[in-house]
Coordinates of C-alpha atoms (C1' of nucleotides) in Angstrom, one line a residue:
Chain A
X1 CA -10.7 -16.1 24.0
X2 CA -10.6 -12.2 23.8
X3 CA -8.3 -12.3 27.2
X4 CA -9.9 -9.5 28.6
X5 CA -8.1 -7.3 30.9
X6 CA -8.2 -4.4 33.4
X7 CA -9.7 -2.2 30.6
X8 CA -7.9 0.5 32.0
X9 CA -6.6 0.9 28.5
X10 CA -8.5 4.0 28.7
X11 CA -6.1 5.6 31.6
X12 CA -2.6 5.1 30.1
X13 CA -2.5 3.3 27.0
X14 CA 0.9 4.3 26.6
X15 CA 2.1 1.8 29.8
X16 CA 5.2 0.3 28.7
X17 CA 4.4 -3.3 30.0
X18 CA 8.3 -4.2 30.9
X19 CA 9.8 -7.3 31.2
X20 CA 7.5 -10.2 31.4
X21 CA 9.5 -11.5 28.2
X22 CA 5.8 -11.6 25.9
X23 CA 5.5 -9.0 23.4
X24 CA 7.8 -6.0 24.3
X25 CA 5.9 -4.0 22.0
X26 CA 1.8 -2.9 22.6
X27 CA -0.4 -2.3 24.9
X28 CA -2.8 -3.7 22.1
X29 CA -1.6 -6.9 22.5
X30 CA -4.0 -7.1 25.9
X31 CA -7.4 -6.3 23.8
X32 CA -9.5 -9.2 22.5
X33 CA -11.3 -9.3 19.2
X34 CA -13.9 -11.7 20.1
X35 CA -16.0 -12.2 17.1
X36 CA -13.4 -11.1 14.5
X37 CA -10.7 -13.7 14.9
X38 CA -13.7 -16.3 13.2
X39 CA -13.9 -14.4 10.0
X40 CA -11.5 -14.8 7.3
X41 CA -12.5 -11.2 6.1
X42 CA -10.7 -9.0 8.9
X43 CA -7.4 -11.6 8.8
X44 CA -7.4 -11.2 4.8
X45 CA -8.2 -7.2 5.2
X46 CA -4.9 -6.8 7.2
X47 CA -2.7 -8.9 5.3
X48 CA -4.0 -7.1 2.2
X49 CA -2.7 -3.5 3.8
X50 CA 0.5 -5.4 4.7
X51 CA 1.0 -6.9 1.3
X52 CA 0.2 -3.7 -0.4
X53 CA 2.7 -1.9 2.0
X54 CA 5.2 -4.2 0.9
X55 CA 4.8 -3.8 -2.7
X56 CA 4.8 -0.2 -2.5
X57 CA 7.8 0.4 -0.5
X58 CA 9.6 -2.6 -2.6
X59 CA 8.7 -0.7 -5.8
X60 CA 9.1 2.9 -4.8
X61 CA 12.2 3.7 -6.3
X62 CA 10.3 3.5 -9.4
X63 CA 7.0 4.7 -8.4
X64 CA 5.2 1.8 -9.2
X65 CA 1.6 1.0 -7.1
X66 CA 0.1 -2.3 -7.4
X67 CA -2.4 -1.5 -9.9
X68 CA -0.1 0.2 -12.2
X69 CA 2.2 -2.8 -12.3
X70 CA -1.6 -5.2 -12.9
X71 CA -1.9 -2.9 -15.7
X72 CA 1.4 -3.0 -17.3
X73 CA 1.8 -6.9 -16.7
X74 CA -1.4 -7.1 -18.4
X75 CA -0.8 -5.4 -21.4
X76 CA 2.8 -6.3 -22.0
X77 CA 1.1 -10.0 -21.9
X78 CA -1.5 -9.3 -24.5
X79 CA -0.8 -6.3 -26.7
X80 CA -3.3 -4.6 -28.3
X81 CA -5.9 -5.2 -25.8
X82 CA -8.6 -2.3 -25.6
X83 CA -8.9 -0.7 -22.3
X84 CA -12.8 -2.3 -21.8
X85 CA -10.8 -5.4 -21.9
X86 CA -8.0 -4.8 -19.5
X87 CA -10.6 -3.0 -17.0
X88 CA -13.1 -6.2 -17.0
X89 CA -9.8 -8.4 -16.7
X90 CA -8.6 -6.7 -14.1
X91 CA -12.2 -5.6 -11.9
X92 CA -11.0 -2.1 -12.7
X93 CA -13.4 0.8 -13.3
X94 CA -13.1 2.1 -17.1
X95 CA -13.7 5.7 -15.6
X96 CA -10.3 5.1 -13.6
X97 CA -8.6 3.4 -15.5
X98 CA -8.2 6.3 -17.6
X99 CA -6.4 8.3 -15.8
X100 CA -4.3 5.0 -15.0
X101 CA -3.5 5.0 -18.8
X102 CA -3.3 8.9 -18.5
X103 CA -0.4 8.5 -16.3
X104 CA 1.7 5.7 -17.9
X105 CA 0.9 7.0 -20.9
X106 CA 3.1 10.4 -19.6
X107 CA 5.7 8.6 -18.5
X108 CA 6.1 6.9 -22.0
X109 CA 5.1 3.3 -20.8
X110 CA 2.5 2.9 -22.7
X111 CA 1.2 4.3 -25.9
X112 CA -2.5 4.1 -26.7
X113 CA -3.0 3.1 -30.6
X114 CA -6.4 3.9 -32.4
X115 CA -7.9 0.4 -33.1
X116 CA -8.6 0.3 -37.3
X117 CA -11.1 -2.6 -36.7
X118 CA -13.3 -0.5 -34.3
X119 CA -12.5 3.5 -34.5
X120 CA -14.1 3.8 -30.7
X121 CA -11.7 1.5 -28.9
X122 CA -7.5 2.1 -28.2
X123 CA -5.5 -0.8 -28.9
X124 CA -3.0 -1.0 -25.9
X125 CA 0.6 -1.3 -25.9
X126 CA 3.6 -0.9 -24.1
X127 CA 6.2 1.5 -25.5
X128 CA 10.0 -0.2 -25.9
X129 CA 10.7 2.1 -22.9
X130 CA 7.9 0.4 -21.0
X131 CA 9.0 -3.0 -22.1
X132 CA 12.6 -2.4 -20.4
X133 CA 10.5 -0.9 -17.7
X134 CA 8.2 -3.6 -16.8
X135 CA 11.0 -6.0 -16.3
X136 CA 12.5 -4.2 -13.8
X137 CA 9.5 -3.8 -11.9
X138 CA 9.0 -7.5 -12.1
X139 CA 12.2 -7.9 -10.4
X140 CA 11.6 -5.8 -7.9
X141 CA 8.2 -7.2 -7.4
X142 CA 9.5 -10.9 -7.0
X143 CA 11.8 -9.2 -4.5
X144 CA 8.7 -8.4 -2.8
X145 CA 7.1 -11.8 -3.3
X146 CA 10.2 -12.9 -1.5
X147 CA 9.3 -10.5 1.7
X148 CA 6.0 -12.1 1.6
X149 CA 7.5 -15.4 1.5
X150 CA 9.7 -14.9 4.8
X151 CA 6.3 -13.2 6.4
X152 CA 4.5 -15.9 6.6
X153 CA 6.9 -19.4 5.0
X154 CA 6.9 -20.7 1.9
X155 CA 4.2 -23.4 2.1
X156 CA 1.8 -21.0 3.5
X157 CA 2.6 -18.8 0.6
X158 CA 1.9 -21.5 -2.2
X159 CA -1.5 -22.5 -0.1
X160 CA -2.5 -19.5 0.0
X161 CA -2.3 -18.7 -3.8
X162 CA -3.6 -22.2 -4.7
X163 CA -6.7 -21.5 -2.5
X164 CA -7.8 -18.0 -3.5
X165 CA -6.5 -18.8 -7.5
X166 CA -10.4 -18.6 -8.4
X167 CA -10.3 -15.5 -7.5
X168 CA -7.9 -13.8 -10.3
Chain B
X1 CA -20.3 -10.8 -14.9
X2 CA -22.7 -12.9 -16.9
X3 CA -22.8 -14.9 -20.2
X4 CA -20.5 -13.3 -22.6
X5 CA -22.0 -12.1 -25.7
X6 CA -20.6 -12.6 -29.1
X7 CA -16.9 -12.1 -28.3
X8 CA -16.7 -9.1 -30.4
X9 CA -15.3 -7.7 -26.8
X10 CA -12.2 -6.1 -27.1
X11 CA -12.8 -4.6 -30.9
X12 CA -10.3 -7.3 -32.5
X13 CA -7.1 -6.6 -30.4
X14 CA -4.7 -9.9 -29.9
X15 CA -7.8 -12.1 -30.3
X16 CA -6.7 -15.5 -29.6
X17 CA -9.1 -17.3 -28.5
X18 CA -8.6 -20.9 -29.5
X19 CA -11.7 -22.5 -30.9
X20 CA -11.6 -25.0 -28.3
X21 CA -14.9 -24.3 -27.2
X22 CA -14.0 -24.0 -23.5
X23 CA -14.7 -20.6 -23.4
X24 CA -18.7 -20.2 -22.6
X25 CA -18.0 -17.2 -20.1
X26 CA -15.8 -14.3 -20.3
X27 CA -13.3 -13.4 -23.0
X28 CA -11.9 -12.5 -20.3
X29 CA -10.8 -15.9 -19.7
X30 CA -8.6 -15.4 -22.9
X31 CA -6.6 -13.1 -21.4
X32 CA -3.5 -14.3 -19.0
X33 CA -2.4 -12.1 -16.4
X34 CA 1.5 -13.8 -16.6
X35 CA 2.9 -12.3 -13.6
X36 CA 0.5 -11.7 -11.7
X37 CA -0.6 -15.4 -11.0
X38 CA 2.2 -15.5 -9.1
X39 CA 1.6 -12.7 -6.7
X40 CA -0.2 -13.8 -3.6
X41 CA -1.2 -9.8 -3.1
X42 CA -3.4 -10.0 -6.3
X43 CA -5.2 -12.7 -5.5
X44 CA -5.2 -11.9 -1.7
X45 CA -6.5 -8.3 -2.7
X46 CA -9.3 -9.7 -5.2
X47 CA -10.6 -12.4 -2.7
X48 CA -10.6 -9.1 0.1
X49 CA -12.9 -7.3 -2.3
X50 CA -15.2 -10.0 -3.1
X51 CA -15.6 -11.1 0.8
X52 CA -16.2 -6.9 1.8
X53 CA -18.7 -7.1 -0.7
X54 CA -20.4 -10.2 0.5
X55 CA -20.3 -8.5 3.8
X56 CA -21.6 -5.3 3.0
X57 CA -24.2 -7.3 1.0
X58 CA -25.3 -9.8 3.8
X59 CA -25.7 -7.0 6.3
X60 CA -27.0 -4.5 4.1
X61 CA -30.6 -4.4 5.9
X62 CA -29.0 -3.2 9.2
X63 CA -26.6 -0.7 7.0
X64 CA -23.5 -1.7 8.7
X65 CA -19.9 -2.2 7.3
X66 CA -17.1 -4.6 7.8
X67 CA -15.0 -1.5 9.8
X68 CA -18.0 -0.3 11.8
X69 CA -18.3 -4.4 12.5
X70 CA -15.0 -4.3 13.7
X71 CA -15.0 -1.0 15.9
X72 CA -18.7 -2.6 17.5
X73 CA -17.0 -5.9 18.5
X74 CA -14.0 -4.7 20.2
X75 CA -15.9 -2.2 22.3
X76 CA -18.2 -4.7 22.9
X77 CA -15.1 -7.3 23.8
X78 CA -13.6 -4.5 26.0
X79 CA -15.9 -1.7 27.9
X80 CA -13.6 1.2 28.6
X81 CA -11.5 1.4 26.1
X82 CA -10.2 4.6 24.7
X83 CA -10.3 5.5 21.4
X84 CA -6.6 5.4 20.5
X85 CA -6.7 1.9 22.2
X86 CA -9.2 1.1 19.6
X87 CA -7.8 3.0 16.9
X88 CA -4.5 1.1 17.5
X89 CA -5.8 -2.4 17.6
X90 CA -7.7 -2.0 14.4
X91 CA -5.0 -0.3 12.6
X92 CA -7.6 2.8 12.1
X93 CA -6.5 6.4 11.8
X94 CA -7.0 7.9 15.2
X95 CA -9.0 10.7 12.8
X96 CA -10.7 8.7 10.8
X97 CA -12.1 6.4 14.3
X98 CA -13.6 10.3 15.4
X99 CA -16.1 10.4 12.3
X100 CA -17.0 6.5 12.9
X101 CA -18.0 7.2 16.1
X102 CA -19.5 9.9 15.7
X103 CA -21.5 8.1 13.5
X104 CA -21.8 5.0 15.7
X105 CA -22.9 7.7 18.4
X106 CA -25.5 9.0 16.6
X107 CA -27.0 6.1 16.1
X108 CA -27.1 5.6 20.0
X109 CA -25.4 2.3 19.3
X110 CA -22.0 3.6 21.7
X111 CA -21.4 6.0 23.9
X112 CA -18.4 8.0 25.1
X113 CA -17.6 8.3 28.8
X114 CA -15.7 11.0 30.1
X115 CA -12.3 9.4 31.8
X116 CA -12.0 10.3 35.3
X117 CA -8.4 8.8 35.2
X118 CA -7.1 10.7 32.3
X119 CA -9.5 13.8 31.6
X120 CA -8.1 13.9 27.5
X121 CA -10.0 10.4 26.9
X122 CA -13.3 9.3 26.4
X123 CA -14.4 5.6 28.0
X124 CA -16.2 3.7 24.9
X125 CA -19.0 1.2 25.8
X126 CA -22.3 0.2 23.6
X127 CA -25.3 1.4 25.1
X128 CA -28.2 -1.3 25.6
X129 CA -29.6 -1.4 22.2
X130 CA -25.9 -1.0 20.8
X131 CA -25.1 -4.6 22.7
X132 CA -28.7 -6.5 21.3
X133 CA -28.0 -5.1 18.3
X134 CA -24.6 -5.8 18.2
X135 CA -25.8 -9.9 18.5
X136 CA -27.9 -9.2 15.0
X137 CA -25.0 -8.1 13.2
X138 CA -23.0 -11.1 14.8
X139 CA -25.6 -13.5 13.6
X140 CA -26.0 -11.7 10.0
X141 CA -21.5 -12.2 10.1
X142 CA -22.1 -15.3 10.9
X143 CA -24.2 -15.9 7.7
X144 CA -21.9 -14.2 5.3
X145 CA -19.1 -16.2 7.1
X146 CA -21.0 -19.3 5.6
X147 CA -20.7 -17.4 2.4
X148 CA -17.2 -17.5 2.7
X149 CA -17.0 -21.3 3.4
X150 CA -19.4 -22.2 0.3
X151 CA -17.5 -20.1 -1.7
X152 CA -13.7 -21.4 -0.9
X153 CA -14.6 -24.8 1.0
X154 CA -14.2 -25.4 4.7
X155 CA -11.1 -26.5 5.0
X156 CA -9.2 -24.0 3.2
X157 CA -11.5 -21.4 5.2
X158 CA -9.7 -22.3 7.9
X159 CA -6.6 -22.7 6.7
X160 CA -6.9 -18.8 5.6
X161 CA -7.5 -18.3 8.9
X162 CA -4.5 -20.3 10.3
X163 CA -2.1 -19.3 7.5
X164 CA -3.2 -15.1 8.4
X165 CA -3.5 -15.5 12.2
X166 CA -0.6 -13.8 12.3
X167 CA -1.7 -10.2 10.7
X168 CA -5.1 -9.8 13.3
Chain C
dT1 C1' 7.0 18.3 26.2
dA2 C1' 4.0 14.6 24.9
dT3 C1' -0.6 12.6 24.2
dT4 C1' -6.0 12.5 23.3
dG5 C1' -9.5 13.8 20.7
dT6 C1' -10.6 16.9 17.2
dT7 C1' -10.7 19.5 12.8
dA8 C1' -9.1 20.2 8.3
dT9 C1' -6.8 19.2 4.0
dA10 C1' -5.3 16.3 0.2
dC11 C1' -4.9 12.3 -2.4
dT12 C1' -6.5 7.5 -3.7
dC13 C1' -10.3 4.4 -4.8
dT14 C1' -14.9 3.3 -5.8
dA15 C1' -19.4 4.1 -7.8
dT16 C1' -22.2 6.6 -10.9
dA17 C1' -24.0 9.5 -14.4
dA18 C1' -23.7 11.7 -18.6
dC19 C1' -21.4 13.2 -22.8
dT20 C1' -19.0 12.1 -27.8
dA21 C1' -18.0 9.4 -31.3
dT22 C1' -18.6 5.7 -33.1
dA23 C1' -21.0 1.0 -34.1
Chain D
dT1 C1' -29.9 1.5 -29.6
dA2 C1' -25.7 0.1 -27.6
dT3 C1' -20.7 0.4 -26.7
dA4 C1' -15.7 2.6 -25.9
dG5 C1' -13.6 6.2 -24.1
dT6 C1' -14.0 10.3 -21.6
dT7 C1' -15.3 13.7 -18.1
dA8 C1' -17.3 15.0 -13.7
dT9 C1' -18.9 14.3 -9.1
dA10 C1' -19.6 12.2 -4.6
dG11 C1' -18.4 9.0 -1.0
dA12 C1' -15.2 6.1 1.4
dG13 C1' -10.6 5.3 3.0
dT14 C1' -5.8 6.8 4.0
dA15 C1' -2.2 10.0 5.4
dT16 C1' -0.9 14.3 7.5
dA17 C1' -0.7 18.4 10.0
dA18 C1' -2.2 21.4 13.4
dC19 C1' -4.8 22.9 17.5
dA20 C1' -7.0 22.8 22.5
dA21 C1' -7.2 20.5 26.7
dT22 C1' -4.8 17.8 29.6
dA23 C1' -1.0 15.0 31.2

DNA sequence: TATTGTTATACTCTATAACTATA
DNA sequence: TATAGTTATAGAGTATAACAATA
């Protein structure tokens, strides 16, 4: 594969490549990845930065990033979880997660309680405000689950889940 | 990760756990992420950490990363290019491409040519040892690709592969 | 005027280490 | 001793802006 070309890129990469009907858009479309198109790790890397492009454009009327909204979807589905919990659940460091907390806490999504059982732990909770909150952000997040949808079909959506669901 | 202890994890919080004995690993496995299952980003984005890791992992001896991977190949693939070509292709900050190569450069595994066609770019090739060692890391991303098939099964390997083409 | 490579800055994320208060 | 939460620091990675040389 990896059609390689003049590799005059280095010239003018900014040649406009008119009419030939195939790709109107970039001069990157001539360059070859060779090795890279065989490993599922570079695909995956760039739809990752897509997705998560997606998400935060989708959501940023309310400022929501996609680890925030992990957080708050956990918690709102088990209350009273302590924040060792949530950052194992989640492969989050407990050092960041933190200032995670820190911040929804601020904006009166989430209130940390002081667990009776153990006096070192927080039990976690959304606030009332964060209740409301959280289901907005899950519309708008299915919103974006329908961009990802028409990116790449339907069927290739519900493969895709069903194939990496070991890895939630 | 490893075997999970006596449960006392998360200090009491909304312990479920039904005594249905499943649960030898993680209390983690108690906790449901609702939403989130049905987000192809979060498992897309924990499967992308696990494989970089894998990566890093498998070629940890010759101390090279999944971008620097990426960066080798292409030149490799396509003598000549400039480094906005290669910044482009990759979707790498033109900025951020300056301290890999100067990186990459230092470790006399690519070289920058001065452009006699356009005197503001630099002409990117491997030097000798950066093309032999460039066929190490291939056959060390070969190995972790394996990895990757173990882990998620041929087949759906593939399909990742098919389903993402798209994003490269 | 626009682009290439460069430098610089800031902010996010990840990875650790160490501290405190509990257990 | 060990753990939960916290603080602090360092390294990647990402996003911008600005500058010199060149187009």
């Amino acid at each position: 594969m990896s059609v390689r070309t003049t590799a005059r890129e280095t010239g003018d990469s900014s040649r406009k490549r008119a009419g030939n009907g195939a790709a109107v858009g970039d001069v990157a479309d001539d360059i070859g990845l060779d090795a890279l198109v065989g490993h599922a790790g570079y695909a995956v890397r760039r739809f990752q930065i897509w997705i998560f492009q997606d998400f935060i454009r989708t959501l940023g009327a309310v400022d929501i990033r996609p680890t925030q909204y992990s957080v708050l979807t956990v918690i709102g589905a088990n209350p009273g979880l302590s924040q060792m919990a949530v950052a194992k659940r989640l492969g989050i460091e407990r050092a960041r997660l933190v200032h995670l907390l820190d911040s929804l806490e601020q904006r009166k999504l989430v209130k940390r309680v002081k667990s009776k059982a153990d006096r070192r732990s927080h039990a976690l909770h959304l606030t009332a405000q964060g209740e409301t909150a959280l289901a907005k952000f899950k519309r708008l997040a299915a919103e974006h689950e329908r961009h990802v949808e028409e990116k790449i079909g339907k069927e290739n959506r519900e493969q895709l889940i069903r194939i990496l669901a070991g890895f939630t």
